[in-house]
Amino acid sequence: MLAVGALLGAAGGASADGAGTKPSGAPTGDGAKALCKRAPKIDQRIDRILDRLNGDASQRGSIARLEQRVANAKSAGHTQIETYLDHRLTFRRSLVPTLESRQKDLTDVEKWCASHHDGAGS
């Protein structure tokens, strides 16, 4: 019992002294410099994901492959599996327009970065 009290007392003292990390407060900028730096990699990532989603049935993660799996489950009479995979297919299809929109927005960001010295003034 004494050991537990000593541990609790030590932990309480360590956390009450205020030496921990403090929040830095509100952001001072819009993060333009960091976004300009990350934009090329983000663009590559979006391209890679769209290529995978739009791939053929042999491509893991593609819409076509998931469509084939839904058809296979339906023909086998596995209705619960078909329903589950069909919901995944609906979500996967919804990713394409979202990613295409982000890619367009990112193109505009990259143009802005090029004309504003990679956001260095922000």
mmCIF file of C-alpha atoms in Angstrom:
data_model
loop_
_atom_site.group_PDB
_atom_site.id
_atom_site.type_symbol
_atom_site.label_atom_id
_atom_site.label_comp_id
_atom_site.label_asym_id
_atom_site.label_seq_id
_atom_site.Cartn_x
_atom_site.Cartn_y
_atom_site.Cartn_z
ATOM 1 C CA MET A 1 0.000 0.000 0.000
ATOM 2 C CA LEU A 2 2.862 2.333 0.780
ATOM 3 C CA ALA A 3 4.439 1.649 -2.631
ATOM 4 C CA VAL A 4 1.189 2.522 -4.412
ATOM 5 C CA GLY A 5 0.954 5.796 -2.497
ATOM 6 C CA ALA A 6 4.550 6.639 -3.381
ATOM 7 C CA LEU A 7 3.890 5.971 -7.059
ATOM 8 C CA LEU A 8 0.715 8.020 -7.089
ATOM 9 C CA GLY A 9 2.396 10.854 -5.229
ATOM 10 C CA ALA A 10 5.326 10.897 -7.656
ATOM 11 C CA ALA A 11 3.030 10.819 -10.673
ATOM 12 C CA GLY A 12 0.869 13.590 -9.264
ATOM 13 C CA GLY A 13 3.860 15.805 -8.622
ATOM 14 C CA ALA A 14 5.294 15.232 -12.067
ATOM 15 C CA SER A 15 2.086 16.118 -13.846
ATOM 16 C CA ALA A 16 1.276 19.135 -11.691
ATOM 17 C CA ASP A 17 4.549 20.992 -12.166
ATOM 18 C CA GLY A 18 3.549 22.295 -15.612
ATOM 19 C CA ALA A 19 6.786 21.213 -17.279
ATOM 20 C CA GLY A 20 4.871 19.280 -19.959
ATOM 21 C CA THR A 21 4.369 20.500 -23.490
ATOM 22 C CA LYS A 22 2.073 23.444 -23.913
ATOM 23 C CA PRO A 23 -0.195 24.051 -26.889
ATOM 24 C CA SER A 24 1.340 26.392 -29.411
ATOM 25 C CA GLY A 25 -1.842 28.421 -29.793
ATOM 26 C CA ALA A 26 -3.654 29.380 -32.959
ATOM 27 C CA PRO A 27 -1.893 28.948 -36.297
ATOM 28 C CA THR A 28 -0.103 32.051 -37.511
ATOM 29 C CA GLY A 29 -0.378 31.298 -41.237
ATOM 30 C CA ASP A 30 -2.330 29.229 -43.707
ATOM 31 C CA GLY A 31 0.325 26.535 -44.184
ATOM 32 C CA ALA A 32 0.973 27.536 -47.788
ATOM 33 C CA LYS A 33 4.703 26.844 -47.658
ATOM 34 C CA ALA A 34 4.190 23.326 -46.301
ATOM 35 C CA LEU A 35 1.420 22.585 -48.802
ATOM 36 C CA CYS A 36 3.552 23.827 -51.694
ATOM 37 C CA LYS A 37 6.330 21.524 -50.542
ATOM 38 C CA ARG A 38 3.990 18.485 -50.274
ATOM 39 C CA ALA A 39 1.950 19.150 -53.436
ATOM 40 C CA PRO A 40 4.056 17.079 -55.879
ATOM 41 C CA LYS A 41 3.934 14.006 -53.646
ATOM 42 C CA ILE A 42 0.206 14.445 -53.054
ATOM 43 C CA ASP A 43 -0.289 14.652 -56.824
ATOM 44 C CA GLN A 44 1.695 11.443 -57.357
ATOM 45 C CA ARG A 45 -0.329 9.689 -54.660
ATOM 46 C CA ILE A 46 -3.637 10.733 -56.234
ATOM 47 C CA ASP A 47 -2.417 9.590 -59.683
ATOM 48 C CA ARG A 48 -1.389 6.221 -58.275
ATOM 49 C CA ILE A 49 -4.745 5.724 -56.528
ATOM 50 C CA LEU A 50 -6.756 6.718 -59.615
ATOM 51 C CA ASP A 51 -4.686 4.355 -61.780
ATOM 52 C CA ARG A 52 -5.414 1.544 -59.350
ATOM 53 C CA LEU A 53 -9.147 2.324 -59.118
ATOM 54 C CA ASN A 54 -9.485 2.537 -62.910
ATOM 55 C CA GLY A 55 -7.445 -0.625 -63.526
ATOM 56 C CA ASP A 56 -8.765 -3.840 -65.021
ATOM 57 C CA ALA A 57 -10.069 -6.876 -63.148
ATOM 58 C CA SER A 58 -6.531 -8.211 -62.623
ATOM 59 C CA GLN A 59 -5.529 -5.068 -60.669
ATOM 60 C CA ARG A 60 -5.950 -5.411 -56.911
ATOM 61 C CA GLY A 61 -8.013 -2.540 -55.529
ATOM 62 C CA SER A 62 -9.661 -1.713 -58.856
ATOM 63 C CA ILE A 63 -13.347 -1.080 -59.333
ATOM 64 C CA ALA A 64 -13.450 -3.716 -62.089
ATOM 65 C CA ARG A 65 -12.011 -6.364 -59.774
ATOM 66 C CA LEU A 66 -14.561 -5.593 -57.073
ATOM 67 C CA GLU A 67 -17.356 -5.679 -59.677
ATOM 68 C CA GLN A 68 -16.153 -9.145 -60.661
ATOM 69 C CA ARG A 69 -16.170 -10.262 -57.026
ATOM 70 C CA VAL A 70 -19.744 -8.973 -56.614
ATOM 71 C CA ALA A 71 -20.792 -10.895 -59.735
ATOM 72 C CA ASN A 72 -19.056 -14.043 -58.455
ATOM 73 C CA ALA A 73 -20.815 -13.777 -55.084
ATOM 74 C CA LYS A 74 -24.161 -13.249 -56.805
ATOM 75 C CA SER A 75 -23.728 -16.250 -59.101
ATOM 76 C CA ALA A 76 -22.698 -18.404 -56.129
ATOM 77 C CA GLY A 77 -25.823 -17.337 -54.225
ATOM 78 C CA HIS A 78 -23.891 -15.699 -51.368
ATOM 79 C CA THR A 79 -26.303 -12.827 -50.789
ATOM 80 C CA GLN A 80 -24.692 -11.474 -47.610
ATOM 81 C CA ILE A 81 -21.254 -11.443 -49.252
ATOM 82 C CA GLU A 82 -22.737 -9.810 -52.339
ATOM 83 C CA THR A 83 -24.390 -7.097 -50.234
ATOM 84 C CA TYR A 84 -21.188 -6.398 -48.308
ATOM 85 C CA LEU A 85 -19.065 -6.234 -51.469
ATOM 86 C CA ASP A 86 -21.682 -4.122 -53.246
ATOM 87 C CA HIS A 87 -21.526 -1.528 -50.456
ATOM 88 C CA ARG A 88 -17.735 -1.484 -50.756
ATOM 89 C CA LEU A 89 -18.122 -1.066 -54.522
ATOM 90 C CA THR A 90 -20.455 1.905 -54.054
ATOM 91 C CA PHE A 91 -17.919 3.585 -51.786
ATOM 92 C CA ARG A 92 -15.015 2.802 -54.118
ATOM 93 C CA ARG A 93 -16.896 4.300 -57.065
ATOM 94 C CA SER A 94 -17.526 7.453 -55.016
ATOM 95 C CA LEU A 95 -13.783 7.889 -54.534
ATOM 96 C CA VAL A 96 -13.127 8.573 -58.227
ATOM 97 C CA PRO A 97 -14.958 11.931 -58.550
ATOM 98 C CA THR A 98 -13.659 13.022 -55.146
ATOM 99 C CA LEU A 99 -10.059 12.295 -56.099
ATOM 100 C CA GLU A 100 -10.477 13.893 -59.526
ATOM 101 C CA SER A 101 -11.799 17.033 -57.826
ATOM 102 C CA ARG A 102 -8.859 17.071 -55.421
ATOM 103 C CA GLN A 103 -6.468 16.588 -58.317
ATOM 104 C CA LYS A 104 -7.964 19.614 -60.101
ATOM 105 C CA ASP A 105 -7.740 21.678 -56.907
ATOM 106 C CA LEU A 106 -4.154 20.573 -56.401
ATOM 107 C CA THR A 107 -3.268 21.662 -59.944
ATOM 108 C CA ASP A 108 -4.551 25.137 -59.062
ATOM 109 C CA VAL A 109 -2.522 25.070 -55.837
ATOM 110 C CA GLU A 110 0.639 24.101 -57.733
ATOM 111 C CA LYS A 111 0.085 27.008 -60.156
ATOM 112 C CA TRP A 112 -0.354 29.358 -57.191
ATOM 113 C CA CYS A 113 2.797 28.011 -55.555
ATOM 114 C CA ALA A 114 4.804 28.547 -58.745
ATOM 115 C CA SER A 115 3.686 32.169 -58.974
ATOM 116 C CA HIS A 116 4.239 32.875 -55.252
ATOM 117 C CA HIS A 117 7.746 31.457 -54.733
ATOM 118 C CA ASP A 118 6.452 28.195 -53.228
ATOM 119 C CA GLY A 119 4.466 30.021 -50.563
ATOM 120 C CA ALA A 120 7.585 31.500 -48.962
ATOM 121 C CA GLY A 121 5.882 34.829 -48.316
ATOM 122 C CA SER A 122 3.070 33.307 -46.279
#
